Amino acid sequence: MKIDRVYNEIKSIIMQWAEEDKVRMAQLCSDLVRCKTPDPPGDTRSAMEVVERFMRDESLQYKILGVNDIMPNMVSSVQFSDKGRHLMFNGHLDTMPAGEEPGWSDDPWSGKIADGKVWGRGAGDMKGGVTALMFAYKYVTKLKDYLSGKVSLSLVSDEETGYGRGTGFLFESIPDEMVADAVLTAEPSGVDAVSFASKGYVQFSVRISTPGAIAGYSNDSKSAIRIAADIIRDLDAVGNIEVRLPEVLRAMLDDPEWVSYHTVIRGNGHAEQLAKITTDICTVNGGSLLCVIAPDCEFSASTVIPVGADPYSVYKKVEEIVSRYPEASLYWDGIDSADICSPFTEIAGLIQDTAEELCGKRPVMTPDIAISDCRYWRYRGIPAYWYGPDSFLCSAADEHVSIDEIFHIATTHALTAVKFLLPKSGKRTKREIMCYPPIDNDFEAELKPLPSQHIAYTRHSAKCFSEKELTPVIERGLDELYATLNNEGVTIGAIGMAIYEQKGSELEVITAYPVAPEVKAGNGYDVMELPEVEAAAVTVHRGALKSCGKTWRELGRWMKTQKVKPRGQYREIYVLGGHNPEPLWITELQQPLKQ
């Protein structure tokens, strides 16, 4: 066939280019590794300078956008002569921190080339993969005479924290340019696997404060550290929350042959973790002196949730556990649902076919544990897949990447893109948003107390309670407040809120974020202590904010059956939203009650 003949011709050209570039691939990866880009703080400017130099040398047009000066993001696109499909390559330049963990045999940022490998933090996650994507993009853009459609490369900051200042920011700034028919990235999957799903997360911090006392006088004060230990023990119960795995994952985990092979490529116990909710304690700080009962302790935790777990169930359980301890305050640092796309799409098969064609071994489709920026496309129903180098030493001492694997990933992604973009190679990809768990629409409500909170806020007004009037006021207020607090250097969590009540002929609207007790009023915002509420009627709304009114009305009818009377104030807590699929958005509605 003509397409096969054209593909074979292109394949020969790309393989020749890649052979000629193999030394350059190693050197580019080394140059990137030598750039210190740990996140936090997430300063990727030095690595982006290396990227820009490569783009200029190859005469490739690009633009830089960023939420701030230290976190640049790059986007480059080439439109081929005919209309067709859009394929996006995506990677990140930030890395996990390095240097304090034992076992390094060299400078973590050495970028040393030795034993056929590039060594240093980020070599595997994911500067080796970024190198491969840059060369793959270079090769595909040189094939204008053969291909149709469009190819793009986005290289971003701030993937490691999950805060969305990289790919998430690009979707906010240039959404039309970020939408694609398929997305390929080179996160460290290992060449034996292609990843099609990732777990989500619920990240939080707990602060415990007690009076403190001289050691031995435990009658005068509880130990903040001991209370922290009790809370950490209780958090084990979060792992008992129901997980409703989608059928495609359940079938894999029920297949002994798949589990056996997955164990070989990922390690013992990895397959079992895919279906579990796990909570890990990440940092602990507390106490002051050896002879003093600790008056303070703070710990951070990350609960990792599989596809099929409800983030709100985790949110409620953590909240319930921490509320048992009056000395403790809970702060939400980040919440994202798990993400998945079908393992049976055309582009998924093309990756597998091409990898097998080049190395003689077909990679298996697998879900993964770690998050990635693939979620921004998967949430929108766009198929997005990882296929990258070995992952065993990622974020560990002596992290490295094989130069042969960089070569293999570069050629695999380039040739996969070619197959996808050849004229008449296929129809535009139909979007399929895979939302799990299935949404239960049964109305449930409860009466519960609301703790006091220290909040940073701004005031607004609206004409009435209608969703059409209220929603844009709240969304704009939260966006502006978030930007203001970031610019002022105030640490804020992931969950915003709105408080509104009738004041005369208008509705007063407060948009707010919980902040640490020490935060004072600043330029463009005020702070206050939101008082404790003895009892409130509480329910959850799932879906877009514009449809909250129906759930509020249901809550009002429920309160009548409970013979409780509302106070004038309404509160909305935005547990999950943003770039997550709208059907999975979670808003907790709180109606304080009269005593």
Coordinates of C-alpha atoms in Angstrom, one line a residue:
M1 CA 0.0 0.0 0.0
K2 CA 1.1 3.6 -0.7
I3 CA 0.8 4.6 3.0
D4 CA 3.1 1.6 4.0
R5 CA 5.6 2.6 1.4
V6 CA 5.6 6.2 2.6
Y7 CA 5.9 5.2 6.2
N8 CA 8.9 2.9 5.5
E9 CA 10.6 5.7 3.7
I10 CA 10.0 8.1 6.6
K11 CA 11.1 5.4 9.1
S12 CA 14.5 5.1 7.3
I13 CA 15.0 8.9 7.4
I14 CA 14.1 9.2 11.1
M15 CA 16.3 6.3 12.2
Q16 CA 19.2 7.8 10.3
W17 CA 18.6 11.2 11.9
A18 CA 18.4 9.7 15.3
E19 CA 21.7 7.7 14.9
E20 CA 23.4 10.9 13.9
D21 CA 21.9 12.7 16.9
K22 CA 22.6 10.0 19.6
V23 CA 25.6 11.9 21.1
R24 CA 23.6 15.1 21.0
M25 CA 20.8 13.4 22.8
A26 CA 23.1 12.4 25.7
Q27 CA 24.6 15.9 25.8
L28 CA 21.2 17.6 25.8
C29 CA 20.0 15.4 28.7
S30 CA 23.2 16.1 30.6
D31 CA 22.8 19.8 30.1
L32 CA 19.2 19.7 31.4
V33 CA 20.2 17.6 34.5
R34 CA 22.9 20.1 35.4
C35 CA 20.2 22.7 35.7
K36 CA 18.9 22.6 39.3
T37 CA 15.2 22.6 39.0
P38 CA 13.8 21.1 42.3
D39 CA 10.1 21.8 43.0
P40 CA 9.7 23.4 45.4
P41 CA 10.7 26.1 44.7
G42 CA 10.1 25.2 41.1
D43 CA 12.6 27.6 39.4
T44 CA 13.1 26.1 35.9
R45 CA 14.6 29.1 34.2
S46 CA 18.0 27.6 33.6
A47 CA 16.5 24.4 32.1
M48 CA 14.2 26.5 29.9
E49 CA 17.3 28.4 28.6
V50 CA 18.7 25.1 27.4
V51 CA 15.3 24.3 25.7
E52 CA 15.2 27.7 24.0
R53 CA 18.7 27.3 22.7
F54 CA 17.8 24.0 21.1
M55 CA 14.6 25.5 19.6
R56 CA 16.6 28.4 18.1
D57 CA 19.3 26.1 16.8
E58 CA 16.6 24.0 15.0
S59 CA 14.8 27.1 13.7
L60 CA 11.6 26.1 15.6
Q61 CA 9.2 28.9 16.6
Y62 CA 7.9 28.9 20.2
K63 CA 6.4 31.1 22.8
I64 CA 7.0 31.4 26.6
L65 CA 4.1 31.9 29.1
G66 CA 4.2 31.7 32.9
V67 CA 2.2 32.3 36.0
N68 CA 5.3 34.0 37.4
D69 CA 8.9 34.7 36.4
I70 CA 10.5 31.6 37.8
M71 CA 8.1 29.0 36.2
P72 CA 8.2 29.5 32.4
N73 CA 6.3 27.2 30.1
M74 CA 7.0 26.8 26.4
V75 CA 4.6 25.9 23.6
S76 CA 5.6 25.3 19.9
S77 CA 3.4 24.1 17.1
V78 CA 3.8 23.3 13.4
Q79 CA 0.7 23.2 11.1
F80 CA 1.2 20.9 8.1
S81 CA -0.1 21.7 4.7
D82 CA -3.4 19.8 4.9
K83 CA -6.1 19.9 7.6
G84 CA -6.0 16.8 9.9
R85 CA -5.5 15.7 13.4
H86 CA -3.5 17.4 16.2
L87 CA -0.9 15.4 18.2
M88 CA 0.7 17.0 21.3
F89 CA 4.0 16.0 23.0
N90 CA 4.1 17.2 26.6
G91 CA 6.8 17.1 29.3
H92 CA 8.0 18.9 32.4
L93 CA 11.3 20.5 33.5
D94 CA 10.9 20.5 37.3
T95 CA 12.2 17.7 39.4
M96 CA 11.9 16.4 42.9
P97 CA 14.3 17.9 45.4
A98 CA 17.7 16.2 45.9
G99 CA 20.8 16.1 48.0
E100 CA 19.7 15.2 51.5
E101 CA 18.9 11.5 50.9
P102 CA 21.8 9.1 51.5
G103 CA 23.4 7.0 48.7
W104 CA 24.6 9.5 46.1
S105 CA 27.9 8.6 44.6
D106 CA 28.3 11.9 42.9
D107 CA 26.8 15.4 42.8
P108 CA 23.0 15.0 42.4
W109 CA 23.1 17.7 39.7
S110 CA 26.3 16.5 37.9
G111 CA 24.7 15.4 34.7
K112 CA 27.6 13.0 34.4
I113 CA 27.7 10.8 31.3
A114 CA 29.2 7.4 32.2
D115 CA 28.5 3.7 31.5
G116 CA 26.0 4.5 28.8
K117 CA 23.9 6.6 31.1
V118 CA 23.2 10.2 32.2
W119 CA 23.3 10.5 36.0
G120 CA 21.6 13.0 38.3
R121 CA 18.3 14.2 39.8
G122 CA 15.6 14.3 37.1
A123 CA 17.5 12.2 34.6
G124 CA 14.6 9.7 34.7
D125 CA 11.8 12.0 35.8
M126 CA 11.8 13.4 33.3
K127 CA 14.7 15.1 31.6
G128 CA 15.6 12.0 29.7
G129 CA 12.1 11.9 28.5
V130 CA 12.0 15.6 27.7
T131 CA 15.2 15.1 25.6
A132 CA 13.5 12.3 23.7
L133 CA 10.4 14.4 23.1
M134 CA 12.4 17.4 21.8
F135 CA 14.2 15.2 19.2
A136 CA 10.9 13.5 18.3
Y137 CA 9.3 16.9 17.8
K138 CA 12.3 18.0 15.7
Y139 CA 12.0 15.0 13.4
V140 CA 8.3 15.2 12.9
T141 CA 8.4 18.9 12.1
K142 CA 10.9 18.3 9.3
L143 CA 8.4 16.0 7.5
K144 CA 5.9 18.7 6.3
D145 CA 5.8 17.1 2.8
Y146 CA 4.5 13.8 4.2
L147 CA 2.1 14.7 7.0
S148 CA -1.2 16.4 7.6
G149 CA -2.7 18.1 10.6
K150 CA -0.6 19.6 13.4
V151 CA 2.1 18.7 15.9
S152 CA 2.9 20.5 19.1
L153 CA 5.4 20.4 21.9
S154 CA 4.6 21.8 25.4
L155 CA 7.4 21.8 28.0
V156 CA 6.3 23.1 31.4
S157 CA 7.1 23.9 35.0
D158 CA 5.4 22.8 38.2
E159 CA 4.3 19.3 37.4
E160 CA 5.8 17.7 40.5
T161 CA 3.7 19.7 43.0
G162 CA 0.4 19.2 41.1
Y163 CA -0.5 22.9 41.7
G164 CA -1.2 23.5 38.0
R165 CA 1.2 26.4 37.3
G166 CA 2.5 24.6 34.2
T167 CA 0.1 22.6 32.0
G168 CA -2.8 23.8 34.0
F169 CA -1.8 27.4 33.5
L170 CA -1.5 26.8 29.7
F171 CA -5.0 25.4 29.6
E172 CA -6.3 28.6 31.3
S173 CA -4.2 30.9 29.1
I174 CA -4.4 29.3 25.6
P175 CA -7.0 26.5 25.9
D176 CA -7.6 26.3 22.1
E177 CA -3.9 25.6 21.5
M178 CA -3.7 22.9 24.2
V179 CA -6.7 20.9 23.0
A180 CA -5.5 17.9 20.8
D181 CA -6.7 14.7 19.4
A182 CA -4.0 12.7 21.2
V183 CA -1.2 13.4 23.7
L184 CA 2.1 11.6 24.2
T185 CA 4.5 12.1 27.1
A186 CA 7.7 10.3 28.2
E187 CA 7.2 10.1 31.9
P188 CA 9.2 7.2 33.3
S189 CA 7.0 4.2 32.6
G190 CA 9.8 1.8 31.6
V191 CA 9.9 0.5 28.0
D192 CA 7.8 -2.5 28.9
A193 CA 4.7 -0.5 29.7
V194 CA 2.4 2.2 28.4
S195 CA 0.4 4.1 31.2
F196 CA -3.2 5.0 30.6
A197 CA -4.4 5.9 34.1
S198 CA -3.1 7.6 37.2
K199 CA -4.3 7.8 40.8
G200 CA -5.5 11.0 42.3
Y201 CA -4.6 12.6 45.7
V202 CA -5.9 14.4 48.7
Q203 CA -3.1 16.3 50.4
F204 CA -3.5 18.0 53.8
S205 CA -1.6 19.3 56.8
V206 CA -2.6 19.1 60.5
R207 CA -1.4 21.6 63.1
I208 CA -1.7 20.7 66.8
S209 CA -1.3 23.3 69.6
T210 CA -1.2 22.8 73.3
P211 CA -0.1 24.9 76.3
G212 CA 3.1 22.9 76.8
A213 CA 4.7 22.3 80.1
I214 CA 8.0 21.1 81.7
A215 CA 8.4 17.3 81.1
G216 CA 6.8 15.4 83.9
Y217 CA 3.9 17.8 84.3
S218 CA 1.6 16.0 81.9
N219 CA -1.3 17.0 84.1
D220 CA -0.8 20.6 82.9
S221 CA -0.6 19.9 79.2
K222 CA -1.0 17.2 76.6
S223 CA 1.8 16.6 74.2
A224 CA 1.1 18.0 70.7
I225 CA 3.4 15.2 69.3
R226 CA 1.4 12.5 71.1
I227 CA -1.8 13.9 69.7
A228 CA -0.3 14.0 66.2
A229 CA 0.7 10.3 66.6
D230 CA -2.9 9.4 67.6
I231 CA -4.3 11.2 64.6
I232 CA -1.8 9.5 62.3
R233 CA -2.9 6.2 63.7
D234 CA -6.6 7.0 63.2
L235 CA -5.9 8.0 59.6
D236 CA -5.4 4.3 58.8
A237 CA -9.2 4.1 58.6
V238 CA -9.2 6.1 55.4
G239 CA -7.9 3.0 53.6
N240 CA -11.2 1.3 54.4
I241 CA -13.3 3.5 52.2
E242 CA -15.0 1.8 49.3
V243 CA -13.3 1.8 45.9
R244 CA -15.5 1.0 42.8
L245 CA -12.9 0.2 40.2
P246 CA -14.0 0.5 36.5
E247 CA -14.3 -2.8 34.7
V248 CA -11.2 -2.3 32.6
L249 CA -9.0 -2.0 35.7
R250 CA -10.9 -4.8 37.6
A251 CA -10.3 -7.1 34.6
M252 CA -6.6 -6.5 34.7
L253 CA -6.2 -6.9 38.4
D254 CA -8.2 -10.1 38.3
D255 CA -6.0 -11.6 35.6
P256 CA -3.1 -13.6 37.3
E257 CA -1.0 -13.4 34.1
W258 CA -1.3 -9.6 33.9
V259 CA -0.5 -9.3 37.7
S260 CA 2.5 -11.6 37.4
Y261 CA 4.0 -9.6 34.5
H262 CA 3.2 -6.3 36.1
T263 CA 5.1 -7.5 39.2
V264 CA 8.1 -8.2 37.0
I265 CA 8.2 -4.7 35.5
R266 CA 7.0 -2.7 38.5
G267 CA 8.0 -4.6 41.5
N268 CA 6.4 -6.7 44.3
G269 CA 3.2 -5.3 45.6
H270 CA 2.7 -2.6 42.9
A271 CA -0.3 -4.3 41.4
E272 CA -2.1 -4.5 44.7
Q273 CA -1.4 -0.8 45.4
L274 CA -3.3 0.2 42.2
A275 CA -6.7 -0.6 43.8
K276 CA -6.0 0.8 47.3
I277 CA -6.5 4.1 49.1
T278 CA -3.2 4.8 50.9
T279 CA -2.2 7.5 53.3
D280 CA 1.4 8.4 53.8
I281 CA 2.8 10.8 56.3
C282 CA 5.3 13.0 54.4
T283 CA 6.7 15.6 57.0
V284 CA 6.6 16.0 60.8
N285 CA 7.8 18.9 62.8
G286 CA 7.3 19.6 66.4
G287 CA 8.6 20.3 69.9
S288 CA 11.3 22.6 71.1
L289 CA 13.4 21.2 73.9
L290 CA 14.2 17.8 75.4
C291 CA 12.8 18.8 78.8
V292 CA 9.5 20.4 77.5
I293 CA 6.2 18.6 76.7
A294 CA 5.8 19.5 73.0
P295 CA 3.4 22.5 72.7
D296 CA 3.2 22.3 68.9
C297 CA 3.4 19.7 66.1
E298 CA 2.6 19.9 62.4
F299 CA 2.5 17.0 59.9
S300 CA 1.6 16.7 56.3
A301 CA 0.0 13.7 54.6
S302 CA -0.9 12.6 51.1
T303 CA -3.8 10.2 50.6
V304 CA -3.5 8.6 47.1
I305 CA -6.8 7.5 45.6
P306 CA -7.3 5.1 42.8
V307 CA -9.7 5.5 39.9
G308 CA -13.0 4.5 41.4
A309 CA -12.5 6.2 44.8
D310 CA -14.7 9.2 45.7
P311 CA -12.5 12.2 46.8
Y312 CA -15.4 13.5 48.9
S313 CA -15.5 10.3 51.0
V314 CA -11.8 10.8 51.7
Y315 CA -12.4 14.5 52.5
K316 CA -15.2 13.7 54.9
K317 CA -13.3 10.9 56.7
V318 CA -10.2 13.0 57.2
E319 CA -12.3 15.9 58.5
E320 CA -14.1 13.6 60.9
I321 CA -10.9 12.1 62.3
V322 CA -9.2 15.4 62.9
S323 CA -12.3 16.9 64.4
R324 CA -12.0 14.3 67.3
Y325 CA -9.1 16.3 68.6
P326 CA -9.9 19.9 69.6
E327 CA -6.3 20.9 69.7
A328 CA -5.9 20.1 66.0
S329 CA -6.5 22.3 62.9
L330 CA -6.8 20.9 59.4
Y331 CA -5.6 22.6 56.2
W332 CA -6.2 21.3 52.7
D333 CA -3.2 21.5 50.4
G334 CA -4.5 19.8 47.2
I335 CA -7.3 17.6 45.9
D336 CA -7.5 16.0 42.4
S337 CA -9.5 13.1 41.2
A338 CA -7.8 10.1 39.6
D339 CA -7.7 10.1 35.8
I340 CA -8.1 7.5 33.1
C341 CA -8.4 7.1 29.3
S342 CA -9.2 4.0 27.3
P343 CA -6.3 1.6 26.8
F344 CA -7.9 0.6 23.5
T345 CA -7.7 3.8 21.4
E346 CA -6.0 4.0 18.0
I347 CA -3.0 6.0 19.4
A348 CA -2.6 3.5 22.2
G349 CA -2.2 0.7 19.7
L350 CA 0.2 2.7 17.6
I351 CA 2.5 3.3 20.5
Q352 CA 2.5 -0.5 21.3
D353 CA 3.0 -1.4 17.6
T354 CA 5.9 1.1 17.1
A355 CA 7.7 0.1 20.3
E356 CA 7.4 -3.6 19.3
E357 CA 8.6 -2.8 15.8
L358 CA 11.7 -1.1 17.1
C359 CA 12.7 -3.3 20.0
G360 CA 10.9 -6.6 19.4
K361 CA 8.9 -6.5 22.6
R362 CA 5.3 -5.2 22.9
P363 CA 4.7 -3.0 25.9
V364 CA 1.6 -3.8 28.0
M365 CA -1.0 -1.2 28.8
T366 CA -1.0 -0.4 32.6
P367 CA -2.5 2.0 35.1
D368 CA 0.0 3.8 37.3
I369 CA 0.2 5.3 40.8
A370 CA 2.0 8.6 40.2
I371 CA 0.2 11.6 38.9
S372 CA 1.1 13.3 35.7
D373 CA 0.0 16.2 33.5
C374 CA -1.8 13.7 31.3
R375 CA -4.8 14.3 33.6
Y376 CA -5.4 17.7 32.0
W377 CA -6.2 16.0 28.7
R378 CA -7.8 12.9 30.2
Y379 CA -10.2 15.0 32.2
R380 CA -11.4 16.5 28.9
G381 CA -11.8 13.1 27.2
I382 CA -8.6 13.3 25.2
P383 CA -6.4 10.2 25.1
A384 CA -3.1 10.8 26.8
Y385 CA -0.4 8.2 27.4
W386 CA 3.1 7.8 29.1
Y387 CA 5.8 5.9 27.4
G388 CA 9.2 6.7 28.8
P389 CA 12.4 5.3 30.3
D390 CA 13.0 3.0 33.3
S391 CA 11.5 4.3 36.5
F392 CA 13.1 2.3 39.4
L393 CA 15.5 5.0 40.7
C394 CA 13.4 8.0 40.0
S395 CA 13.6 10.5 42.9
A396 CA 16.2 8.2 44.6
A397 CA 19.9 8.5 45.0
D398 CA 21.9 7.8 41.9
E399 CA 19.0 8.5 39.6
H400 CA 20.0 7.9 36.0
V401 CA 18.7 7.2 32.5
S402 CA 20.0 5.0 29.8
I403 CA 21.1 6.8 26.6
D404 CA 19.9 3.8 24.6
E405 CA 16.4 4.3 26.2
I406 CA 16.4 8.0 25.3
F407 CA 17.1 7.0 21.7
H408 CA 14.4 4.3 21.7
I409 CA 11.8 6.7 23.3
A410 CA 12.7 9.5 20.8
T411 CA 12.3 7.2 17.8
T412 CA 9.2 5.4 19.1
H413 CA 7.3 8.7 19.8
A414 CA 8.4 10.2 16.5
L415 CA 7.3 7.2 14.4
T416 CA 4.0 6.9 16.4
A417 CA 3.3 10.6 15.6
V418 CA 4.1 9.9 11.9
K419 CA 1.6 7.0 11.8
F420 CA -1.0 9.2 13.5
L421 CA -0.5 12.2 11.2
L422 CA -0.1 10.5 7.8
P423 CA -2.9 11.7 5.5
K424 CA -6.0 9.5 5.7
S425 CA -4.5 7.5 8.5
G426 CA -7.6 7.8 10.6
K427 CA -10.6 9.9 11.7
R428 CA -10.5 12.6 14.4
T429 CA -10.5 11.0 17.8
K430 CA -13.9 10.9 19.5
R431 CA -13.6 12.3 23.0
E432 CA -14.7 10.0 25.9
I433 CA -14.6 11.4 29.4
M434 CA -14.2 8.4 31.7
C435 CA -15.6 9.6 35.1
Y436 CA -15.2 7.2 38.0
P437 CA -16.7 6.4 40.4
P438 CA -20.2 6.6 38.8
I439 CA -22.0 9.5 40.3
D440 CA -24.8 8.8 42.9
N441 CA -27.5 11.5 42.7
D442 CA -29.4 10.4 45.9
F443 CA -29.8 13.4 48.2
E444 CA -28.3 13.1 51.6
A445 CA -27.8 15.7 54.4
E446 CA -26.6 15.8 58.0
L447 CA -26.4 18.1 60.9
K448 CA -22.9 18.8 62.2
P449 CA -20.8 21.6 63.9
L450 CA -18.5 23.8 61.9
P451 CA -15.1 24.6 63.3
S452 CA -13.8 28.2 63.4
Q453 CA -11.4 29.1 60.6
H454 CA -8.9 32.0 60.0
I455 CA -9.7 33.2 56.5
A456 CA -8.3 35.7 54.0
Y457 CA -11.2 37.3 52.1
T458 CA -12.7 39.9 49.8
R459 CA -16.2 41.4 49.7
H460 CA -18.5 41.6 46.7
S461 CA -22.1 42.1 46.0
A462 CA -24.8 40.4 43.8
K463 CA -28.3 41.4 42.9
C464 CA -30.0 38.1 43.8
F465 CA -29.5 34.4 44.6
S466 CA -29.8 33.2 41.0
E467 CA -27.0 31.0 39.7
K468 CA -26.7 33.2 36.7
E469 CA -26.0 36.2 38.9
L470 CA -24.0 34.6 41.7
T471 CA -21.7 32.1 40.0
P472 CA -19.6 34.7 38.0
V473 CA -19.2 36.8 41.1
I474 CA -17.9 33.9 43.1
E475 CA -15.6 32.5 40.4
R476 CA -14.1 36.0 39.6
G477 CA -13.7 36.7 43.3
L478 CA -11.9 33.5 44.1
D479 CA -9.6 33.8 41.0
E480 CA -8.6 37.4 41.9
L481 CA -8.1 36.6 45.6
Y482 CA -6.0 33.5 44.7
A483 CA -3.7 35.7 42.5
T484 CA -3.5 38.4 45.1
L485 CA -2.5 36.0 47.9
N486 CA 0.1 34.4 45.7
N487 CA 1.6 37.7 44.8
E488 CA 1.7 38.6 48.5
G489 CA 3.5 35.4 49.3
V490 CA 0.7 34.0 51.4
T491 CA 0.5 30.2 51.6
I492 CA -3.0 29.0 50.8
G493 CA -4.6 25.7 50.3
A494 CA -6.6 24.2 47.5
I495 CA -10.1 24.7 48.8
G496 CA -11.8 28.1 48.5
M497 CA -15.2 29.1 49.9
A498 CA -18.0 31.6 49.4
I499 CA -20.2 33.0 52.2
Y500 CA -23.2 35.1 51.3
E501 CA -26.3 36.6 52.9
Q502 CA -28.9 39.2 52.2
K503 CA -28.0 42.7 53.3
G504 CA -30.8 45.1 52.5
S505 CA -31.6 45.1 48.8
E506 CA -28.4 43.3 47.8
L507 CA -26.6 40.0 48.5
E508 CA -23.3 40.4 50.2
V509 CA -20.8 37.8 48.9
I510 CA -17.5 37.0 50.6
T511 CA -14.9 34.9 48.7
A512 CA -12.3 33.4 50.9
Y513 CA -9.4 30.9 51.4
P514 CA -8.4 29.5 54.8
V515 CA -5.0 30.7 55.9
A516 CA -2.6 30.1 58.8
P517 CA -3.5 32.0 62.1
E518 CA -0.4 34.2 61.7
V519 CA -1.5 35.7 58.4
K520 CA -2.5 39.4 58.7
A521 CA -4.5 41.6 56.4
G522 CA -2.6 42.8 53.3
N523 CA -2.8 44.7 50.1
G524 CA -6.1 43.8 48.4
Y525 CA -7.5 41.4 51.1
D526 CA -8.6 41.3 54.7
V527 CA -8.5 38.5 57.3
M528 CA -11.0 37.4 60.0
E529 CA -11.8 34.5 62.2
L530 CA -14.9 32.8 60.9
P531 CA -16.7 31.8 64.1
E532 CA -17.4 28.2 65.2
V533 CA -21.0 27.1 64.4
E534 CA -22.7 24.8 66.9
A535 CA -24.9 23.2 64.2
A536 CA -25.3 23.5 60.5
A537 CA -27.3 21.6 57.8
V538 CA -24.8 20.2 55.4
T539 CA -25.0 18.4 52.0
V540 CA -22.9 17.9 48.9
H541 CA -23.6 19.2 45.4
R542 CA -21.9 17.4 42.5
G543 CA -21.5 19.1 39.2
A544 CA -21.1 22.6 37.9
L545 CA -21.6 25.6 40.3
K546 CA -24.4 26.9 38.0
S547 CA -26.6 24.1 39.1
C548 CA -26.1 24.5 42.9
G549 CA -29.5 26.1 43.3
K550 CA -31.4 22.9 43.0
T551 CA -29.4 21.3 45.7
W552 CA -29.8 24.3 48.0
R553 CA -33.6 24.0 47.5
E554 CA -33.5 20.3 48.4
L555 CA -31.5 21.2 51.5
G556 CA -34.1 23.7 52.5
R557 CA -36.9 21.1 52.2
W558 CA -34.8 18.7 54.2
M559 CA -34.4 21.3 57.0
K560 CA -38.1 21.6 57.3
T561 CA -38.5 17.9 57.8
Q562 CA -35.9 18.2 60.6
K563 CA -37.7 21.2 62.1
V564 CA -34.6 23.3 62.2
K565 CA -34.4 27.0 61.1
P566 CA -31.7 28.5 59.0
R567 CA -29.6 31.5 59.9
G568 CA -29.3 34.0 57.1
Q569 CA -25.8 33.0 56.1
Y570 CA -25.0 30.5 53.4
R571 CA -21.6 28.8 52.9
E572 CA -20.2 26.9 49.9
I573 CA -17.0 25.0 50.2
Y574 CA -15.4 24.2 46.8
V575 CA -13.8 20.8 47.6
L576 CA -13.1 19.8 44.0
G577 CA -13.3 21.8 40.8
G578 CA -11.0 23.6 38.3
H579 CA -9.5 21.3 35.7
N580 CA -11.4 18.2 37.0
P581 CA -14.3 17.0 34.8
E582 CA -17.5 19.0 35.7
P583 CA -19.5 15.9 36.6
L584 CA -16.9 15.3 39.4
W585 CA -16.9 18.8 40.8
I586 CA -17.7 18.7 44.6
T587 CA -19.2 21.6 46.5
E588 CA -20.2 21.2 50.2
L589 CA -23.2 23.3 51.0
Q590 CA -23.4 24.5 54.7
Q591 CA -26.4 26.3 56.2
P592 CA -25.8 27.5 59.8
L593 CA -28.8 27.0 62.0
K594 CA -30.5 29.1 64.7
Q595 CA -30.0 27.7 68.1

